[in-house]
Short mmCIF file of C-alpha atoms in Angstrom, two decimals:
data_model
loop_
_atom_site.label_atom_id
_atom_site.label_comp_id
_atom_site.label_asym_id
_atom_site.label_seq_id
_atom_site.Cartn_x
_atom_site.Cartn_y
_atom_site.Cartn_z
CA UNK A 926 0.00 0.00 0.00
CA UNK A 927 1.68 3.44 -1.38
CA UNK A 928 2.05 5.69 1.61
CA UNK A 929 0.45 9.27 1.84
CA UNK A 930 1.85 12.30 1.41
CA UNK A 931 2.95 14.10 3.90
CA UNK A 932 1.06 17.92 3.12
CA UNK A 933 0.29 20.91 3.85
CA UNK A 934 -2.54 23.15 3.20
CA UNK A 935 -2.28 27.36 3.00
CA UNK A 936 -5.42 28.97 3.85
CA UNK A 937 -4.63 32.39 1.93
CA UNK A 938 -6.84 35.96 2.64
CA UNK A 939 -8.74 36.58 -0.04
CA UNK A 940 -7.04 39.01 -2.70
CA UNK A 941 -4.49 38.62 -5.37
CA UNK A 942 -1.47 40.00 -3.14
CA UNK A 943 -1.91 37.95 -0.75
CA UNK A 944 -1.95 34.74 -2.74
CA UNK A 945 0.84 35.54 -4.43
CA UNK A 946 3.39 35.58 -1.97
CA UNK A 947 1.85 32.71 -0.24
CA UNK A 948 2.68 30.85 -3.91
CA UNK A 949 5.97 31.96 -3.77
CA UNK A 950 6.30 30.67 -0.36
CA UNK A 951 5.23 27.05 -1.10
CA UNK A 952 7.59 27.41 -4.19
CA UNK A 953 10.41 28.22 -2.19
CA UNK A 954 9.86 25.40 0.31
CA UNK A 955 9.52 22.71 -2.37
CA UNK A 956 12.74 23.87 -4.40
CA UNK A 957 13.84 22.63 -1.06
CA UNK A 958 12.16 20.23 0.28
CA UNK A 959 10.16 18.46 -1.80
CA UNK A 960 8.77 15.28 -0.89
CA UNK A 961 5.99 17.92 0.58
CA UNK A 962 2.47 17.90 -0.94
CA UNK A 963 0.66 21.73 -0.99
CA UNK A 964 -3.19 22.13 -0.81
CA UNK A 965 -4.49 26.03 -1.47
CA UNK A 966 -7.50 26.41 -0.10
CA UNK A 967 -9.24 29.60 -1.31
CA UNK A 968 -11.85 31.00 0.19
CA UNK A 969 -14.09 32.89 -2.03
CA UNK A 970 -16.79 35.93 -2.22
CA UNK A 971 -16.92 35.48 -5.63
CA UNK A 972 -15.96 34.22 -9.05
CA UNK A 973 -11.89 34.63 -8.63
CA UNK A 974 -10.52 37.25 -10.96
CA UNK A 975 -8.63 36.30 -14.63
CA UNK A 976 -5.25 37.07 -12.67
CA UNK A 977 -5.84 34.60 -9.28
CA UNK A 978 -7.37 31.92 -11.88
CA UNK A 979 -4.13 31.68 -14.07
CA UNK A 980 -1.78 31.78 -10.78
CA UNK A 981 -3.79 28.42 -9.67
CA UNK A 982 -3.93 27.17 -12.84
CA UNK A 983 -0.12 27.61 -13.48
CA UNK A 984 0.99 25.61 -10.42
CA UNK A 985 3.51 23.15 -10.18
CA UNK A 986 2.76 19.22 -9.73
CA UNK A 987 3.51 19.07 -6.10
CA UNK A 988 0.86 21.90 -5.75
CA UNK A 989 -2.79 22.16 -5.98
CA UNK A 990 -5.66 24.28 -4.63
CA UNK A 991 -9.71 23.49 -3.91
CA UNK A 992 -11.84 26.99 -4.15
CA UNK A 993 -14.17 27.41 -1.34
CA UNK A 994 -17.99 27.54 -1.84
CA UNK A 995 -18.54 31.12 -1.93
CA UNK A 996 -19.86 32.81 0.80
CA UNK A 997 -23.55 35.04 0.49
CA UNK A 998 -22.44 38.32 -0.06
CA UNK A 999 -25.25 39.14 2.03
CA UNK A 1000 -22.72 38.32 5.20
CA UNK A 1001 -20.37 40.75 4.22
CA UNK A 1002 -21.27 44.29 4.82
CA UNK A 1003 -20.15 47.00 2.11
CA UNK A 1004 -17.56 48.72 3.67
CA UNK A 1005 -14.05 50.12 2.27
CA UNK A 1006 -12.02 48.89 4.86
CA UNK A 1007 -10.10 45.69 2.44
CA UNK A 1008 -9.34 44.02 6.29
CA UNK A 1009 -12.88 43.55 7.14
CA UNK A 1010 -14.24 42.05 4.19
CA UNK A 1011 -10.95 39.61 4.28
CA UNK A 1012 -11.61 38.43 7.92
CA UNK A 1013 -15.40 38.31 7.14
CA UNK A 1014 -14.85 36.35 4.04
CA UNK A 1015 -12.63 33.40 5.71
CA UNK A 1016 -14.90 33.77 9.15
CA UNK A 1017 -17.69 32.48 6.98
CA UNK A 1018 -15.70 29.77 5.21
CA UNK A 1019 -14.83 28.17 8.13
CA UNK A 1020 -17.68 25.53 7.99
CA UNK A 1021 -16.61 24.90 4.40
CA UNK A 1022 -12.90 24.83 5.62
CA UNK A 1023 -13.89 22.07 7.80
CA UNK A 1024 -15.13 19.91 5.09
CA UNK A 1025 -11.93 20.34 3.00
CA UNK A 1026 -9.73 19.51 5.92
CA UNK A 1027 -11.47 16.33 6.73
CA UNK A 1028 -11.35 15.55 3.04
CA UNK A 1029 -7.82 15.93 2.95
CA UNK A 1030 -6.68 14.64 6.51
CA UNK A 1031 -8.34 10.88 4.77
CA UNK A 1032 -6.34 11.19 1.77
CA UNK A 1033 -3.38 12.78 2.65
CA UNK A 1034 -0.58 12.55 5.97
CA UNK A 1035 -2.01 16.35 6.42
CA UNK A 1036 0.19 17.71 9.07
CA UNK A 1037 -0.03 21.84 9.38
CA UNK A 1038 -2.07 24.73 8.53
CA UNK A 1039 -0.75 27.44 7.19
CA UNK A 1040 -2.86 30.92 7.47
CA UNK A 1041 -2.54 33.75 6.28
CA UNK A 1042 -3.04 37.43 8.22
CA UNK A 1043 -6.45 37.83 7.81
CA UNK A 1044 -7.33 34.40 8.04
CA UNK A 1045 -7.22 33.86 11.85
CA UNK A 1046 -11.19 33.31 12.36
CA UNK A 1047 -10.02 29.56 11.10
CA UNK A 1048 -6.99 29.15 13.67
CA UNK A 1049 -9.68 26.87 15.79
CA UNK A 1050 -9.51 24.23 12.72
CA UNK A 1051 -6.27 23.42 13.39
CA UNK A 1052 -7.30 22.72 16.74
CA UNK A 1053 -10.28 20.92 15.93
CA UNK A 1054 -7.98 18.08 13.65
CA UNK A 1055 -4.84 18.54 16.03
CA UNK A 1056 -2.91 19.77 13.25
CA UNK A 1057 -0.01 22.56 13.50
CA UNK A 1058 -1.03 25.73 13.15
CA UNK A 1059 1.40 28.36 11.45
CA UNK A 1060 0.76 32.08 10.32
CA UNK A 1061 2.71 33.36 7.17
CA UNK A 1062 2.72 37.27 7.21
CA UNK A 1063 3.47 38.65 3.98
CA UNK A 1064 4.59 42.02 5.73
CA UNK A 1065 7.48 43.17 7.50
CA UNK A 1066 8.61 42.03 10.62
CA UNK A 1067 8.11 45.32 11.92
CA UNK A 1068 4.30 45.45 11.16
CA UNK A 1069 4.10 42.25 12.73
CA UNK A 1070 5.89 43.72 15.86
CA UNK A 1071 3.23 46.50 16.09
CA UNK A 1072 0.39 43.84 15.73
CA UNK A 1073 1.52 41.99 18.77
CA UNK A 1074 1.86 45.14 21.04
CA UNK A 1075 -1.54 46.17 19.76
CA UNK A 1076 -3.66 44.72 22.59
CA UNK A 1077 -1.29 46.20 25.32
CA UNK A 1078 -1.96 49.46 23.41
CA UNK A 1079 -5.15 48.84 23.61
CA UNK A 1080 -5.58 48.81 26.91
CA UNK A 1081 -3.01 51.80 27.58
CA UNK A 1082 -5.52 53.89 25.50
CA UNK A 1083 -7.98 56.15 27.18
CA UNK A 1084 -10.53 58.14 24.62
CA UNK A 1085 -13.07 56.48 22.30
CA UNK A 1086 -10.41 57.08 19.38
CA UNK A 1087 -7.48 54.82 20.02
CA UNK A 1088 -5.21 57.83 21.16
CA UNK A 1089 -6.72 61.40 21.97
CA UNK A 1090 -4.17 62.86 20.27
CA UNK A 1091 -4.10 61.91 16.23
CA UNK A 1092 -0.37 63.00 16.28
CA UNK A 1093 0.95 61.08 19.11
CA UNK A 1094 3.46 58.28 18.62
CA UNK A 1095 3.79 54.70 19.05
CA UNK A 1096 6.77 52.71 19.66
CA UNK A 1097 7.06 49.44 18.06
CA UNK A 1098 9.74 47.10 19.28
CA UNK A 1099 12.37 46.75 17.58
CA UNK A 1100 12.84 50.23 16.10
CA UNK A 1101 14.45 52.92 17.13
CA UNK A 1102 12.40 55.78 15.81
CA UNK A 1103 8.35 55.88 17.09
CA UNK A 1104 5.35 55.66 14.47
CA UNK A 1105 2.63 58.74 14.51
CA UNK A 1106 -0.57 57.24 15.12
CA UNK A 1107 -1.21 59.03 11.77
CA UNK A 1108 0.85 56.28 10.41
CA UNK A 1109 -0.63 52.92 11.49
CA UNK A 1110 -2.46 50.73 9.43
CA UNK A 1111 -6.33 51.76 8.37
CA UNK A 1112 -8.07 49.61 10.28
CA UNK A 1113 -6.64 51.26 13.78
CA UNK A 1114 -7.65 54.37 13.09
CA UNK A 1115 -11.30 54.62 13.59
CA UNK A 1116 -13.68 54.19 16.85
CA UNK A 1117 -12.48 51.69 19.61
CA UNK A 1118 -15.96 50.85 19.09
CA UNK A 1119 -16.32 49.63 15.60
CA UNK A 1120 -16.52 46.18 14.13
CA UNK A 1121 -13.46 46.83 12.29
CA UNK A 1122 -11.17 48.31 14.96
CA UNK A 1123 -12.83 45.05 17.05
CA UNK A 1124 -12.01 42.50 14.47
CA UNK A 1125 -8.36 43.66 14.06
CA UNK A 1126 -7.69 43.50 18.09
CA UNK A 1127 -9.26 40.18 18.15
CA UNK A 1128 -6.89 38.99 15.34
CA UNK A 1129 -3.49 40.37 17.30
CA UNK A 1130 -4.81 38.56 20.11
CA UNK A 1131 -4.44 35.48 18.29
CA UNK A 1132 -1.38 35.97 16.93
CA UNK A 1133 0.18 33.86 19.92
CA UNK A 1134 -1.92 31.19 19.39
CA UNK A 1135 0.15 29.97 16.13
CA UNK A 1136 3.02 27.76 16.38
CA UNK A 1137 4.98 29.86 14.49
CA UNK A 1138 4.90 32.75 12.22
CA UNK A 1139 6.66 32.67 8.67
CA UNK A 1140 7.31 36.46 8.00
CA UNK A 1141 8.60 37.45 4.63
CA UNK A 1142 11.50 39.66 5.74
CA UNK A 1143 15.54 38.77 6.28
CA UNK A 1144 17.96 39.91 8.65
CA UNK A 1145 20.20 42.54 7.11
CA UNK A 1146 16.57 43.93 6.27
CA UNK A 1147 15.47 44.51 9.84
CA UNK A 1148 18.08 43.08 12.17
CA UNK A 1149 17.24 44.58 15.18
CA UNK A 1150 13.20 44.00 14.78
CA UNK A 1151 13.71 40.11 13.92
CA UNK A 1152 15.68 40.31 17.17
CA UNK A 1153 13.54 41.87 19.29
CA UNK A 1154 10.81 39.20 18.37
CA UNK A 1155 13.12 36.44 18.48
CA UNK A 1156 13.61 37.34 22.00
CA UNK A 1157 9.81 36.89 22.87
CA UNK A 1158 10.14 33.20 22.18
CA UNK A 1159 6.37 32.82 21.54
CA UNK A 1160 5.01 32.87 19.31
CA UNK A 1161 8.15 31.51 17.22
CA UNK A 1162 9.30 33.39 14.17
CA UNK A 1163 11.08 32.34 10.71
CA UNK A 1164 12.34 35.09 9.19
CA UNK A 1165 12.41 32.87 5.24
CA UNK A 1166 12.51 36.40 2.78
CA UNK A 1167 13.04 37.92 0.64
CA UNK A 1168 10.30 35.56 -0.89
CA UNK A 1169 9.33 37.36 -4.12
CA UNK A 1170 8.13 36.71 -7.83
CA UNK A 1171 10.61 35.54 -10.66
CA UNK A 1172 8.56 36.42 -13.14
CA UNK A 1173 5.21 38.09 -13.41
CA UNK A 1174 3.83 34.79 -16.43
CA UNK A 1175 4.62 33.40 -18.81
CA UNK A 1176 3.37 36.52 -21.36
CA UNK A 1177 5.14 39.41 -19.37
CA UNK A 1178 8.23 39.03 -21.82
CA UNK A 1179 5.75 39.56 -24.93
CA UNK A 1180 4.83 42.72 -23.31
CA UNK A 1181 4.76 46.11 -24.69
CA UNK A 1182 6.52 47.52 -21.69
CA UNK A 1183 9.51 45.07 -22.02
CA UNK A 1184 9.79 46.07 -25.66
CA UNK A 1185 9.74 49.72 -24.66
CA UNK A 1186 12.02 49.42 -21.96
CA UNK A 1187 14.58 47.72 -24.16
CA UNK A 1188 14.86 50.93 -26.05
CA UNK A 1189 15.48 53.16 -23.13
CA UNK A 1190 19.29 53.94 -21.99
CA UNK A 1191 20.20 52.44 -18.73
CA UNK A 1192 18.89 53.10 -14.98
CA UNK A 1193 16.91 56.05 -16.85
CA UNK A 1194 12.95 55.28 -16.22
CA UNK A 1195 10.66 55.43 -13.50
CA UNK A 1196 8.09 52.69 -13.36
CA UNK A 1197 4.90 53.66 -11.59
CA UNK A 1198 2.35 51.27 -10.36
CA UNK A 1199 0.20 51.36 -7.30
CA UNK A 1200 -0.05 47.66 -7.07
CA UNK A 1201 -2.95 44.88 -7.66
CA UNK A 1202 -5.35 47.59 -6.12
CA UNK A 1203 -4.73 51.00 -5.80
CA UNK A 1204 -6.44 53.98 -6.96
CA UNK A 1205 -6.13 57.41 -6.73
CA UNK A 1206 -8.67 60.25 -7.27
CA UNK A 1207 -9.46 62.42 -10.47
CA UNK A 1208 -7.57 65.48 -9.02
CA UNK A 1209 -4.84 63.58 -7.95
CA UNK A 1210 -3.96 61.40 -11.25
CA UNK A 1211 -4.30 64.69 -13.08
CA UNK A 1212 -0.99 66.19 -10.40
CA UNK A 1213 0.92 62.91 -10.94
CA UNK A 1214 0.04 63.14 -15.05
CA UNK A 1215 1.60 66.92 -14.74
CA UNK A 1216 4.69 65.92 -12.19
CA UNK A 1217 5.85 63.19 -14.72
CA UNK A 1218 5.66 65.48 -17.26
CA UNK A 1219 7.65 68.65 -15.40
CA UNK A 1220 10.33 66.18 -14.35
CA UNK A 1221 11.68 65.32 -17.54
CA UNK A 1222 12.72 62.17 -16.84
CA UNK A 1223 11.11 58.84 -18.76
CA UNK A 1224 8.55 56.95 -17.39
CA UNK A 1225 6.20 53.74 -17.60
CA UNK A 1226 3.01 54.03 -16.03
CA UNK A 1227 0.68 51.54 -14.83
CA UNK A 1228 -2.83 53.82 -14.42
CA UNK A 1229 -5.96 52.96 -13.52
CA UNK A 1230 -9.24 54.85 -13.60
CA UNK A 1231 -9.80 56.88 -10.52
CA UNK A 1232 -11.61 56.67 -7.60
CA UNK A 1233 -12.65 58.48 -4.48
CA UNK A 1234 -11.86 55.00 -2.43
CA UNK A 1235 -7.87 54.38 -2.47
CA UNK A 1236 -8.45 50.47 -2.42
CA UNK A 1237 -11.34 50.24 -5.15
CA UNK A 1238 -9.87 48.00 -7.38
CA UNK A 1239 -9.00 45.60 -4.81
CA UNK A 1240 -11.64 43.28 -4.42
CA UNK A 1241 -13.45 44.23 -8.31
CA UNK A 1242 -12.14 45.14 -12.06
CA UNK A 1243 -12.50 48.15 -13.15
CA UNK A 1244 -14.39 48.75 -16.69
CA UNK A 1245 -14.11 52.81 -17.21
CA UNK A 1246 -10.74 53.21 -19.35
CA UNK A 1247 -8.16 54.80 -17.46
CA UNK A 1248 -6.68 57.25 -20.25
CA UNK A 1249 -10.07 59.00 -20.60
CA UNK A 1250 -8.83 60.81 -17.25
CA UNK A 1251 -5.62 61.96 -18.23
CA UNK A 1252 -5.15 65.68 -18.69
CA UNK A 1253 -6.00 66.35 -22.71
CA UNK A 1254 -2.65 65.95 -24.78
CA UNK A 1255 -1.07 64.44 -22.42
CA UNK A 1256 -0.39 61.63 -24.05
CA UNK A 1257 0.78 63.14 -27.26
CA UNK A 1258 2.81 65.83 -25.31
CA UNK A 1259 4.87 62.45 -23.46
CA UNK A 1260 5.15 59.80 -25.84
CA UNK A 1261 8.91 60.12 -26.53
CA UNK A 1262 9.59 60.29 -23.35
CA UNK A 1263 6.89 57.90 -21.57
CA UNK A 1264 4.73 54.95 -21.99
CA UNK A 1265 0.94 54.43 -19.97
CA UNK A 1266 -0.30 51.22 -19.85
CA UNK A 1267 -3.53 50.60 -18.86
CA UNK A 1268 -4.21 47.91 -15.11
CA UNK A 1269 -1.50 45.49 -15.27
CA UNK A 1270 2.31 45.71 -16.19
CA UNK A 1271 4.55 42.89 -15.46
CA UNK A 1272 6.30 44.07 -12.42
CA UNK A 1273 8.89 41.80 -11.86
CA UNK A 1274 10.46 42.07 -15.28
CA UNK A 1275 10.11 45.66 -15.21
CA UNK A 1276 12.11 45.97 -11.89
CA UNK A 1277 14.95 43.41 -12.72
CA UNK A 1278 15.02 45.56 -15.86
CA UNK A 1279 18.60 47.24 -16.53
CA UNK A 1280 16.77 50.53 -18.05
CA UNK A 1281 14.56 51.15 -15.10
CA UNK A 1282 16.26 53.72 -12.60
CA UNK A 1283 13.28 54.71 -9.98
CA UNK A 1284 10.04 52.67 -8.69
CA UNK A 1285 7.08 55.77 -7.48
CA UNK A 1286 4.99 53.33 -5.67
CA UNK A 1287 2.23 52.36 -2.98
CA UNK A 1288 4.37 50.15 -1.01
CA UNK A 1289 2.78 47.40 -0.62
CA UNK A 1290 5.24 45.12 1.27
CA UNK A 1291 5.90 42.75 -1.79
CA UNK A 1292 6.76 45.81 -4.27
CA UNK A 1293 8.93 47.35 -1.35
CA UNK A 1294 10.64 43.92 -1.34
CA UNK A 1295 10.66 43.23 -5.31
CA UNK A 1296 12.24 46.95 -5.35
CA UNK A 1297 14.98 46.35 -2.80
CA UNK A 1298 16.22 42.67 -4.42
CA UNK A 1299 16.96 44.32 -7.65
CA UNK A 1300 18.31 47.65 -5.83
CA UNK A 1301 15.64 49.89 -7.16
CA UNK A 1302 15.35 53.33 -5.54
CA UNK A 1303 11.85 54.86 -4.25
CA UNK A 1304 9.09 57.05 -4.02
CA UNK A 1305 7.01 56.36 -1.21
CA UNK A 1306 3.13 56.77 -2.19
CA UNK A 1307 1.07 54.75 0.62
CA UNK A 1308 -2.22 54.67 0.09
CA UNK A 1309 -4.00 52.15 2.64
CA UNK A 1310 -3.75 49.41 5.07
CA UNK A 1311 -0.12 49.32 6.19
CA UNK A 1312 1.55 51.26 3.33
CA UNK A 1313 2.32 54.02 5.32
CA UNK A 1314 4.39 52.22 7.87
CA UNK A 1315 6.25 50.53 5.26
CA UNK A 1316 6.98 54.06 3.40
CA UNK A 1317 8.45 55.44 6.69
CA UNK A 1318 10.86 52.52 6.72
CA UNK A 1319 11.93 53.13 3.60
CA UNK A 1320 12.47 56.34 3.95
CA UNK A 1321 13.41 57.17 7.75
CA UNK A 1322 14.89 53.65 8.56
CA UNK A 1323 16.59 52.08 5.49
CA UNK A 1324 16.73 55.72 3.53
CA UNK A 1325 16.43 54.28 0.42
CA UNK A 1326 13.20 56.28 -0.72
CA UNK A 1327 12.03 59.70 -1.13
CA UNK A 1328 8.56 60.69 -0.43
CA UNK A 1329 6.68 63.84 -1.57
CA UNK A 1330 4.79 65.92 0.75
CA UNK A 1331 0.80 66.20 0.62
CA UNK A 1332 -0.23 69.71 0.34
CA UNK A 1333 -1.78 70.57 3.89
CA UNK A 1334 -5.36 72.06 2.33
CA UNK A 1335 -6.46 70.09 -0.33
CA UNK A 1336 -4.60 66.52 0.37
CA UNK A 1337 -3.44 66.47 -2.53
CA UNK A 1338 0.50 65.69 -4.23
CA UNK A 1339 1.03 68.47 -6.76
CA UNK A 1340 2.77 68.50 -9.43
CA UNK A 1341 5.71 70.46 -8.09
CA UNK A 1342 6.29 67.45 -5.10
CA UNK A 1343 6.07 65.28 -7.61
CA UNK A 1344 8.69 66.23 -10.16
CA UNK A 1345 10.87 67.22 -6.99
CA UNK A 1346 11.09 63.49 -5.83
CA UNK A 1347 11.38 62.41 -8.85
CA UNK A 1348 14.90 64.76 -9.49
CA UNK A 1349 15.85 63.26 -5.83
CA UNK A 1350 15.87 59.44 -6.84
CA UNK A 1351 16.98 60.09 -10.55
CA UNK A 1352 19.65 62.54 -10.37
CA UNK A 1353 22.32 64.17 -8.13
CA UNK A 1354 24.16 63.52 -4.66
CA UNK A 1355 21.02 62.30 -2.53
CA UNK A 1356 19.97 59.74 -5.80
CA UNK A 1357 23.92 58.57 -5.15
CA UNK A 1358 23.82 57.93 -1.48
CA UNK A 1359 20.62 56.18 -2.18
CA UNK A 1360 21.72 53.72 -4.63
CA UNK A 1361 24.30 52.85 -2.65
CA UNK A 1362 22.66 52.08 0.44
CA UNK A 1363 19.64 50.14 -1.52
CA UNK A 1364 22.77 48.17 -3.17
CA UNK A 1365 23.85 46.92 -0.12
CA UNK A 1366 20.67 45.71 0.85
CA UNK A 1367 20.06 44.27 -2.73
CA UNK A 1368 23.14 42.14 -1.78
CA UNK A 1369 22.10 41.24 1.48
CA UNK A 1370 18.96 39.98 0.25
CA UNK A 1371 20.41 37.86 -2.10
CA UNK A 1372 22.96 36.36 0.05
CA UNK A 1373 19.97 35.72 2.63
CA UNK A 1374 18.91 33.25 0.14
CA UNK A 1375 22.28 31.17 -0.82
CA UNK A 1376 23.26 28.27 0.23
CA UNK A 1377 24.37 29.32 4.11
CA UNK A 1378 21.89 32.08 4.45
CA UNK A 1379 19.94 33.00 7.54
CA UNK A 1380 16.51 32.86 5.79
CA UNK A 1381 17.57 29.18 3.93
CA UNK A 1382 18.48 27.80 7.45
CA UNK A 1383 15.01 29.38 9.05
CA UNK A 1384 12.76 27.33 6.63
CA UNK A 1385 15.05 24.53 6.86
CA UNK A 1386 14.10 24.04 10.55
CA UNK A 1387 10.81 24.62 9.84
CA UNK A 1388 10.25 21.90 7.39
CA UNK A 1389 11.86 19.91 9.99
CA UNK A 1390 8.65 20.74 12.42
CA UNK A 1391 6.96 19.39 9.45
CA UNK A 1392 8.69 16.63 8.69
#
């Protein structure tokens, strides 16, 4: 009698970027290790999008994934917080997350769970079929830090809001320079009261719960973060990053942007993309359109139609087309000196790309880390959840990122800021100093990954738990 498999099965949030470094993850483990089976299970609020499809469909043999029954969108209130409708989406798949663990515990030697941020609600599965429980967090360490001091914050905090003050700071363990409260992730700032700001504390609560959390950082990275947590013993952390895309598919190197880019000298465009769901308003694309165009510089531009709601495309596709709101002639006034494509661009290629010199962005943790591995200067753009963390480590921490400032009355970038940065990452003495400290970390990242690396030896012992 053939013997079963010994698997695994990754319970990712819903949304695209949160799959995709999960992928990556189980990629990484089986280039190592792979006499391991790996089960996606993907819980659903509705038909998955063109882009999660082909990921699943693309998947290597050792890999395979079961979608969800979807859950009645009826459960999920409409709101714009992104974090809410995740958590509601998996709390309500948890009965059909049952099923699919049974199913696989009689067919295969299933042996841990591995969830995702916003997946917590099903932490008491793992319990229920006395499997190991394990939380990969596709952020930094740092964010992670913050998450776990959350509930002593919590209880620090005084006023209805979570501080009285909306400028007073936080200090995360770990780093050395505080956070303004201004600068915590969405779903904080709002009433102590609220289902969101609820759901979000009950989640850190959890957090010690797992049996260990996989976090997608390395140590030259955040050394002194990774230690700090380290130190707490539980729950117990695997630093295993930089785990990031090689390519974006199989078509990205058919794209028009490649074939631009080949044309352009090197280091000498500025790719910018707000990631898988970012949006900006009318007023505010029109600034960036302008700023592009004052700098000079070349650029490739990944735009999207606007929208009041900074996360709109996140959970939906967008059918307006995008270059109906860009200021008229723009297009004709740039075209020797940009390119705008229209919702998707392939990333990867575009940053590993010798003729790309600057990366504006959202920074969403796995463009912050596909920027860094191929030492790609920033601008820091955060838009939502905890982008605005990540652009202060960038720029105050690691200073290897600019970031231009929001006009005080009308909230808005204008044109000036935005030529400005881009001058600071593309030319002169500060653009020097920062591609030499983003170099080093570009190294460190890769040696992270060899043979005797830090991160290799951190997943090594956990495929031992495993084991």
């Amino acid at each position: 009698m053939e013997s079963k498999k010994t698997c695994i099965a990754m319970i990712p949030s819903p949304g695209l970027s949160h799959l995709i470094p999960l992928v990556e993850f189980a990629k990484q483990l089986l280039q190592q290790h792979n006499h391991f089976h790996i089960t996606f299970l993907i819980p659903t609020l509705g038909p998955l999008i063109p882009s999660m499809q082909t990921i699943l469909n693309t998947l290597p043999p050792n890999m395979d994934f079961i979608v969800l029954p979807q859950v009645n969108i009826e459960d999920i209130p409409q709101t714009h917080q992104p974090s809410t409708q995740m958590k509601l989406i998996v709390k309500h798949s948890v009965p059909f997350l049952q099923e699919a663990v049974k199913s696989l515990i009689s067919k295969t030697h299933l042996v841990a769970l591995v969830f995702s941020m916003f997946s917590t609600d099903a932490h008491d599965v793992a319990k229920q079929f006395n499997l190991l429980s394990y939380l990969f967090f596709a952020s930094g360490a740092f964010v992670f830090s913050f998450f776990l001091t959350l509930p002593k914050l919590d209880e620090a905090a005084s006023s209805s809001e979570f501080f009285e003050s909306y400028y007073e700071t936080v200090n995360v363990p770990g780093i050395a320079i505080p956070f303004h409260v201004k600068e915590l992730p969405n779903p904080v700032l709002v009433e102590r009261s609220s289902y969101t700001y609820k759901s979000i504390l009950d989640m850190c609560r959890k957090l010690s719960l797992f049996d260990g959390v996989i976090i997608n950082t390395f140590a030259d990275l955040e050394p002194d973060v990774i230690r700090a947590l380290q130190e707490r013993q539980k729950p117990c952390v695997y630093p295993v990053g930089p785990i990031i895309r090689n390519e974006s598919n199989s078509e990205a190197n058919k794209s028009v942007s490649l074939r631009w880019l080949e044309k352009q000298p090197p280091s000498s465009v500025v790719f910018v993309s707000f990631g898988s769901g970012g949006t900006l308003s009318h007023e505010q694309l029109n600034e960036l359109a302008f700023g592009l165009e004052m700098s000079g510089h070349k650029f490739l531009w990944v735009v999207r139609a606007p929208s009041k709601h900074s996360s709109s495309a996140y959970f939906s596709v967008q059918k307006d087309d995008p270059l109906e709101y860009l200021p008229n002639g723009f297009l004709e006034r740039t075209k020797e000196n940009g390119l705008v494509v229209t919702s998707w661009a392939p990333q990867v290629e575009i940053l590993g790309h010798g003729s790309t010199g600057g990366f504006l962005s959202h920074c969403g943790w796995s463009s912050t880390l596909e920027s860094v591995a191929n030492g790609v200067p920033m601008i820091v753009w955060p838009l939502f959840a905890e982008q605005r963390m990540n652009a202060k480590l960038l720029t105050d921490v690691l200073k290897v990122a600019v970031r231009p400032k929001v006009d005080d009355e009308s909230g808005i970038v204008k044109r000036e800021e935005v030529a400005n940065a881009i001058k600071g990452i593309m030319e002169g003495d500060e653009s020097s100093e920062i591609r030499k400290r983003i170099k080093v970390l570009s190294d460190g990242a890769a040696t992270e990954l060899s043979e005797n690396g830090s991160s290799r030896k951190a997943l090594s012992t956990l495929a031992l738990k495993w084991n």
